[in-house]
Coordinates of N, CA, C and O in Angstrom, one line a residue:
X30 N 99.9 103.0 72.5 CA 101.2 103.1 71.8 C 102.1 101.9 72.0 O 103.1 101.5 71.4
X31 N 101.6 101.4 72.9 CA 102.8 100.0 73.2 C 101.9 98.7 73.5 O 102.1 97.8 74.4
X32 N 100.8 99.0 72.5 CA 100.0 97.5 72.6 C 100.0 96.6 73.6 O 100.4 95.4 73.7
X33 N 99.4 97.4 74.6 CA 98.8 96.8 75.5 C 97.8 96.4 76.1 O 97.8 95.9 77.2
X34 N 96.9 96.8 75.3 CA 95.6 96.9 75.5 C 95.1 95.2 75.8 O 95.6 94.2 75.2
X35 N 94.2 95.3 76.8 CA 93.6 93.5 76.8 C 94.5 93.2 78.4 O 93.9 92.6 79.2
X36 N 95.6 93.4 78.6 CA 96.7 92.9 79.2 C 95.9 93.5 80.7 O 95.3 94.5 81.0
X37 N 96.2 92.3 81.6 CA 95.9 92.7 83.1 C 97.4 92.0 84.0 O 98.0 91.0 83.7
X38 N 97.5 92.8 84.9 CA 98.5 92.6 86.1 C 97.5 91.4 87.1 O 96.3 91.0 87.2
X39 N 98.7 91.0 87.6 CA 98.4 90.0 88.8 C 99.3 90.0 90.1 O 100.6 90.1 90.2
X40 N 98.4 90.0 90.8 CA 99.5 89.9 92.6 C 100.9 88.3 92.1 O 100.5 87.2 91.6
X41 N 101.7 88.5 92.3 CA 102.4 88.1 92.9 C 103.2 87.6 94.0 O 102.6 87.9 95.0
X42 N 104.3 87.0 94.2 CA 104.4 86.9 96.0 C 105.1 88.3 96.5 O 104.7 88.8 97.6
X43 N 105.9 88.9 95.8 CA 106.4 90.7 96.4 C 105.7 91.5 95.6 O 106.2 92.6 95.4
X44 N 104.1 91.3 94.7 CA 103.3 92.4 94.9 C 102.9 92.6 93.2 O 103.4 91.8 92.4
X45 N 102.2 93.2 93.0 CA 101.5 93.3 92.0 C 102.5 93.2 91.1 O 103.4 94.1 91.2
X46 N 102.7 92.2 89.9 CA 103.2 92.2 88.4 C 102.8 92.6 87.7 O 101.7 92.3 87.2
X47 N 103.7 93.8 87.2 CA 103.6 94.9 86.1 C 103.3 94.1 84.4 O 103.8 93.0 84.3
X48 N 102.6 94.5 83.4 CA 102.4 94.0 82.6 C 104.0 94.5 81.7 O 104.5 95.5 81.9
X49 N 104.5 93.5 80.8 CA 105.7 93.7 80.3 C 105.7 93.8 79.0 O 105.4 92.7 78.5
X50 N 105.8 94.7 78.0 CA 105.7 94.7 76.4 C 106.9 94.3 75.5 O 107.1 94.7 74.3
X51 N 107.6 93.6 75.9 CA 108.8 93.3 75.7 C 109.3 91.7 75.7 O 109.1 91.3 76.9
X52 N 109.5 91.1 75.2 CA 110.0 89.4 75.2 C 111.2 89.1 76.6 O 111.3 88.2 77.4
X53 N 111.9 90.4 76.4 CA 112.7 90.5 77.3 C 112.8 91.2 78.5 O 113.9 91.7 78.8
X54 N 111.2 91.4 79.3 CA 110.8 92.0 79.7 C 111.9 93.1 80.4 O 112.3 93.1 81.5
X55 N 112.2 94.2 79.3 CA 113.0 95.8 80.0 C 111.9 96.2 79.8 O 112.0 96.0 78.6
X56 N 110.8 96.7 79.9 CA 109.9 97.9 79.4 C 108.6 97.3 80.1 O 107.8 96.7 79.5
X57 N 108.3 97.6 81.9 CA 107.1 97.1 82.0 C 106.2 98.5 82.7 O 106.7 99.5 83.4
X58 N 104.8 98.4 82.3 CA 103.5 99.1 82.4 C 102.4 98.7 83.6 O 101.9 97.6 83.7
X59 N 102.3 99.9 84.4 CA 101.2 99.7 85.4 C 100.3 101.0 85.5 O 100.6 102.2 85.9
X60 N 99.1 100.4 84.9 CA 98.1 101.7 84.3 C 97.0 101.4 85.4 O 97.2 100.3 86.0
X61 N 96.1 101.9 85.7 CA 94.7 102.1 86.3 C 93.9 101.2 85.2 O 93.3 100.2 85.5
X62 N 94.0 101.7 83.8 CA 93.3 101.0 82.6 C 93.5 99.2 83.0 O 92.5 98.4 82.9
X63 N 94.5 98.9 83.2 CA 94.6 97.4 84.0 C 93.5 96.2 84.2 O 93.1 95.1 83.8
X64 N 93.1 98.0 85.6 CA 92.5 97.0 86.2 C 91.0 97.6 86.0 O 90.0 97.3 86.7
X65 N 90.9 98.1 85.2 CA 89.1 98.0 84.5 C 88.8 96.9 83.8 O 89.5 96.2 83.2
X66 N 87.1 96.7 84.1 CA 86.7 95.5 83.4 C 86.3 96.1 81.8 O 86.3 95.1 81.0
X67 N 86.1 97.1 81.2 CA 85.6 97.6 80.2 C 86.8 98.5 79.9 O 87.2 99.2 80.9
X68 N 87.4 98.6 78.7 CA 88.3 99.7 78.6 C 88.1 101.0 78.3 O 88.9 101.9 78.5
X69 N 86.9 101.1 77.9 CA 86.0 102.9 77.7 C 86.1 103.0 79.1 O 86.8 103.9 79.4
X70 N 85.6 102.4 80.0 CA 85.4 102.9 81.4 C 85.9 104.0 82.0 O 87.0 104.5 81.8
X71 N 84.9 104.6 82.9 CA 85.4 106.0 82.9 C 86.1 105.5 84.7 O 85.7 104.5 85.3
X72 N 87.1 106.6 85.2 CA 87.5 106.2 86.5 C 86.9 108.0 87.3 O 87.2 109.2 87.0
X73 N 85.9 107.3 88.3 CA 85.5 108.2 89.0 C 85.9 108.6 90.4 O 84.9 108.5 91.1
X74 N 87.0 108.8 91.0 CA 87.7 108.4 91.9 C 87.3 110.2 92.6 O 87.1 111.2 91.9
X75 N 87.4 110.3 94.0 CA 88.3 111.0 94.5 C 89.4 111.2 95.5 O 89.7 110.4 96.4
X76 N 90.1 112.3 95.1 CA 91.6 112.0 95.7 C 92.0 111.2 96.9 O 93.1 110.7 97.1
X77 N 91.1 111.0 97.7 CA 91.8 109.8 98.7 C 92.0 108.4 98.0 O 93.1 107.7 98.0
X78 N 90.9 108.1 97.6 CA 91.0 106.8 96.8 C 92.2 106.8 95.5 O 92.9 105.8 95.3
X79 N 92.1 107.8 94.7 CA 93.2 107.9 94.0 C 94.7 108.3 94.2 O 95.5 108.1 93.4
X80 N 94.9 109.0 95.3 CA 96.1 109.1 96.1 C 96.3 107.9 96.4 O 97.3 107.5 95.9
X81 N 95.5 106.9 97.4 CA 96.1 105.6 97.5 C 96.4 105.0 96.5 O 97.5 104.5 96.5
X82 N 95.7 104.8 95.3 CA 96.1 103.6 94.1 C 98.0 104.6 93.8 O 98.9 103.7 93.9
X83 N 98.3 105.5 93.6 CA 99.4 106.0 93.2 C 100.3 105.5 94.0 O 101.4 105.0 93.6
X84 N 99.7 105.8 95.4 CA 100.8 105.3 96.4 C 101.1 103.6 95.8 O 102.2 103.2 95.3
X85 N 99.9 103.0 96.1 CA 100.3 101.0 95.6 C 101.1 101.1 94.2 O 101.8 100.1 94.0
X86 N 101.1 101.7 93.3 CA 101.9 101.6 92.1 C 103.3 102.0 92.3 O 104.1 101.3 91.8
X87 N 103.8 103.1 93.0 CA 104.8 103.1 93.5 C 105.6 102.1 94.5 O 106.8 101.7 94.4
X88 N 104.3 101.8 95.7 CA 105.5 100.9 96.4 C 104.9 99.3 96.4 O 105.5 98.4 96.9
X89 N 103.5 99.1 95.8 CA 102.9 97.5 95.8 C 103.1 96.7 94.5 O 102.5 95.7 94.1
X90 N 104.2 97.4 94.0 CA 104.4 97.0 92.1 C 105.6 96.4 92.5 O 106.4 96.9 93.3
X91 N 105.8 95.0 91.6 CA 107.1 94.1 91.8 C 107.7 94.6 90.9 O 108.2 93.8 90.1
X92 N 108.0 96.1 90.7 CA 109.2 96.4 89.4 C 110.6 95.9 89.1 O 111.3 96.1 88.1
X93 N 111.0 95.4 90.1 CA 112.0 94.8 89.9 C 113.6 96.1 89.8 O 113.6 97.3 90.2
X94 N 114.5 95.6 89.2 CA 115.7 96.9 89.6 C 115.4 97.4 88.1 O 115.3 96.9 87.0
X95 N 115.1 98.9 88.6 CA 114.9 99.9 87.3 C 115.8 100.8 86.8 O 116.1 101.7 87.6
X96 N 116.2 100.8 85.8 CA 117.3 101.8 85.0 C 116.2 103.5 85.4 O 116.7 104.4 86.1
X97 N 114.8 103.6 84.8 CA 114.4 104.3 85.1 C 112.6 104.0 85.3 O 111.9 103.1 84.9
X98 N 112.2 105.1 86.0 CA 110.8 105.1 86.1 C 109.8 106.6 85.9 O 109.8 107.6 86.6
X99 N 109.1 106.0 84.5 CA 108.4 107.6 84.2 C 106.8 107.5 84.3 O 106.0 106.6 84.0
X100 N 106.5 108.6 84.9 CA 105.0 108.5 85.5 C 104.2 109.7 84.6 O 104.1 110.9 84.8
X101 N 103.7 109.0 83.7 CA 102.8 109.8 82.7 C 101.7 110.7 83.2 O 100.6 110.2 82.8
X102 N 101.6 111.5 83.7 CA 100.5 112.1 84.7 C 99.5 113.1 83.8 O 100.3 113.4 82.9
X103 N 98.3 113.7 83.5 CA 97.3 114.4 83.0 C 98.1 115.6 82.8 O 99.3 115.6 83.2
X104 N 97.7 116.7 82.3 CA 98.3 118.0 82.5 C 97.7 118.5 83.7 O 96.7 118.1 84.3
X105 N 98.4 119.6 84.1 CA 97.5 120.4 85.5 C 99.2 120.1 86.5 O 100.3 119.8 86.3
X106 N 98.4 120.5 87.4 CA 99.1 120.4 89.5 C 98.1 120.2 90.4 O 97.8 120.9 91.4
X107 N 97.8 119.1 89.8 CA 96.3 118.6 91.1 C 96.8 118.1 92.2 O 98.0 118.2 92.5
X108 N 95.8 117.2 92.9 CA 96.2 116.4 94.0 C 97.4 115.1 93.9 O 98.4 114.8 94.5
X109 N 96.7 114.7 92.7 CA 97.6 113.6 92.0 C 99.1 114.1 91.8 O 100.0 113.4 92.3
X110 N 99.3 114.8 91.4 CA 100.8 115.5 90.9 C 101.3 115.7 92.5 O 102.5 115.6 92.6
X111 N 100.9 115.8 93.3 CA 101.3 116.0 95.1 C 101.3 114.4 95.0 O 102.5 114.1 94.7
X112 N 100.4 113.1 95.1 CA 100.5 112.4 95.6 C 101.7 111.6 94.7 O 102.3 110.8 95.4
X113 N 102.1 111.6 93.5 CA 103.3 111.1 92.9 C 104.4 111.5 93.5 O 105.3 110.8 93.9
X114 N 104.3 112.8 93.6 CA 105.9 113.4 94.1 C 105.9 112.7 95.7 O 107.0 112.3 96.2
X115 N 104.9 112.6 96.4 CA 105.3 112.4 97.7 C 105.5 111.3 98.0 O 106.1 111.0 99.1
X116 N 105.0 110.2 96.9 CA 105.2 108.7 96.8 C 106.6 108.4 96.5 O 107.1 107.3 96.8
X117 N 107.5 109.6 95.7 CA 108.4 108.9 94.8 C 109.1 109.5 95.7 O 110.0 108.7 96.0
X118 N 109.2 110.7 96.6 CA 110.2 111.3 97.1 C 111.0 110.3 98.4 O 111.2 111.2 99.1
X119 N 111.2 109.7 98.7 CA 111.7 108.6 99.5 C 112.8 108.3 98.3 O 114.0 108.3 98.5
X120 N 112.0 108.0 96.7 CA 113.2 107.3 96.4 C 114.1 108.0 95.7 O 114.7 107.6 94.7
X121 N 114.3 109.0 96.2 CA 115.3 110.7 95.3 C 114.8 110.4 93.8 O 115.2 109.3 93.4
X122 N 114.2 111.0 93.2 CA 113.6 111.2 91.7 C 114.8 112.1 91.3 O 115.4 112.9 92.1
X123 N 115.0 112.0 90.1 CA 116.1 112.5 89.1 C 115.8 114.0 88.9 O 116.6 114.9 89.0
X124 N 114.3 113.9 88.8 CA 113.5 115.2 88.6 C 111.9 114.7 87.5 O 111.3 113.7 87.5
X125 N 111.6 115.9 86.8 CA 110.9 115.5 85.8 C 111.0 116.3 84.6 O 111.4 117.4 84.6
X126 N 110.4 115.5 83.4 CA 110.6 115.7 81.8 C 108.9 116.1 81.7 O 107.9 115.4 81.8
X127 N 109.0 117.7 81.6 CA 107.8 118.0 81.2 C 107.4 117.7 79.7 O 108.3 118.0 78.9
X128 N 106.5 117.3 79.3 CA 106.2 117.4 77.8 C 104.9 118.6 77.3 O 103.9 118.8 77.9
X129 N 105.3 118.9 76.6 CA 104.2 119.8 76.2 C 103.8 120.3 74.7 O 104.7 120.5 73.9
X130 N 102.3 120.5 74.2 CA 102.2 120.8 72.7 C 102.2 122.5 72.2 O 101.6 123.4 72.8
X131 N 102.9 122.8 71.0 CA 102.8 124.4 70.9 C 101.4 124.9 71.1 O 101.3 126.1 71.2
X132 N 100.3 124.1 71.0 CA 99.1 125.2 71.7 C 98.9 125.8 73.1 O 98.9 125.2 74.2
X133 N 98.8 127.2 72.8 CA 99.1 128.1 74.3 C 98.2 127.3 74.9 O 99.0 126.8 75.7
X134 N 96.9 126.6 75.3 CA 96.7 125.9 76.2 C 97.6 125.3 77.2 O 97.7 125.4 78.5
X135 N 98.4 124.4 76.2 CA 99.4 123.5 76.9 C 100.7 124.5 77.4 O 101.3 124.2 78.4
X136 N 101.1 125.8 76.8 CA 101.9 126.2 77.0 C 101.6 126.6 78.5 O 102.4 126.6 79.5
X137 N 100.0 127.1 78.4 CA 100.2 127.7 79.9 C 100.1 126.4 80.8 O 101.1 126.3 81.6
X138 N 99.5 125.6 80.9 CA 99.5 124.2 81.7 C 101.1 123.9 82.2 O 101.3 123.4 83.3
X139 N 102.2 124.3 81.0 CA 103.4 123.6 81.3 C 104.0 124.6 82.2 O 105.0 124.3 82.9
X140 N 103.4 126.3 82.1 CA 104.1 127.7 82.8 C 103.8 126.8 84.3 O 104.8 126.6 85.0
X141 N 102.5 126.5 84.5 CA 102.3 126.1 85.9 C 103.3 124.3 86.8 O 104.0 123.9 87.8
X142 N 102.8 123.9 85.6 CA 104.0 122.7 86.1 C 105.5 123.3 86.0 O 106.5 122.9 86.7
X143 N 105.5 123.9 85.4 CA 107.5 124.6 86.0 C 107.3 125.1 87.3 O 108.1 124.8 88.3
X144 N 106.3 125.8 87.5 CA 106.3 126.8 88.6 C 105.5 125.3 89.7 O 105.6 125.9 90.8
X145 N 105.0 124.2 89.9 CA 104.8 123.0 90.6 C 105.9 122.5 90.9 O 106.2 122.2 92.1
X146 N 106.8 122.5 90.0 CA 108.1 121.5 90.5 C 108.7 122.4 91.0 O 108.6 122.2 92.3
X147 N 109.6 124.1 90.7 CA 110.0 124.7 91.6 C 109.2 124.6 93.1 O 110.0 124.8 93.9
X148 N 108.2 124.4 93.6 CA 107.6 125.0 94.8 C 108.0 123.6 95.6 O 108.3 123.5 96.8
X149 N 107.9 122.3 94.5 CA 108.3 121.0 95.6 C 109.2 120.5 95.5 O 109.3 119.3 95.9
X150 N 110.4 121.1 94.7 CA 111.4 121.1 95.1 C 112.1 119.3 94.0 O 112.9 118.3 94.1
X151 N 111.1 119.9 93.0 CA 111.4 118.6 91.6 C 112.2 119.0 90.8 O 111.6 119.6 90.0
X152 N 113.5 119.1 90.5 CA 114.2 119.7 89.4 C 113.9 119.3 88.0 O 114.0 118.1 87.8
X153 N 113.5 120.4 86.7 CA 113.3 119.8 85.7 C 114.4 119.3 84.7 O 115.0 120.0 83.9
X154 N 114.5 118.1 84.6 CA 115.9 117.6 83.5 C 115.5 117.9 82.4 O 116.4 118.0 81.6
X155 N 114.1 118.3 81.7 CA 113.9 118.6 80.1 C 112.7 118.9 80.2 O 111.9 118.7 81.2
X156 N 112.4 119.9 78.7 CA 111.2 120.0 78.5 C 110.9 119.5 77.1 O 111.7 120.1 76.4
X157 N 110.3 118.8 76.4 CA 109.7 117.9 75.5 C 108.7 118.7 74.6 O 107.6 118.7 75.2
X158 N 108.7 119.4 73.5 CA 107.9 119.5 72.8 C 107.3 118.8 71.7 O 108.0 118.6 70.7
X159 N 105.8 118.2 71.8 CA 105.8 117.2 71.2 C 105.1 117.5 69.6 O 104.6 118.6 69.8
X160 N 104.8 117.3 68.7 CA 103.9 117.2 67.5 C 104.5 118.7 66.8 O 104.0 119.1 65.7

């Protein structure tokens, strides 16, 4: 959606630089897709190894001062959804903007992420229905 495709991050001296889609870099992106050599590639991780990469995008990314930061995560309340919140909670999170589509699939996925953020204590600022 924001043509980025092709684009790779690089270390820097305070830490990995985010890819920026903007001339004037406000709008910068740090995907896992990144750092694949093939973009079909599939990521076969399990959660320790992908709990750490979440952790380094939170605090090994040179974001610089941010108005805001939105972490696009799969549907569900996996491990991942624990290791975001626990990464970001140091930096008080606003809360989160559920998004969701009118198929009852999604609706029940989104019943469970209301009831995820109640239990860790994420307040929801919105819910998003998309399409």
């Amino acid at each position: 959606m924001l043509r980025a495709q092709g684009r790779a991050v690089h270390q820097g001296d305070s830490g990995w630089v985010p890819v920026f889609v903007d001339r004037e870099q406000s709008i910068s992106l740090m995907s896992v897709g990144f750092l694949l050599e093939q973009p079909d590639e599939a990521v076969v991780w399990r959660g320790p190894k992908k709990n750490a990469l979440i952790k380094q995008f939170v605090s090994d990314v040179a974001w610089g001062q941010l108005d805001y930061l939105l972490v696009d995560t799969p549907p569900g309340t996996s491990d991942e959804h624990m290791a975001v919140v626990d990464a970001l909670r140091p930096h008080s999170p606003l809360g989160a903007l559920v998004v969701t589509t009118p198929q009852a699939v999604s609706v029940g996925d989104v019943r469970r992420e209301l009831t995820f953020c109640r239990k860790v204590g994420l307040r929801v600022i919105g819910l998003v229905e998309n399409m």
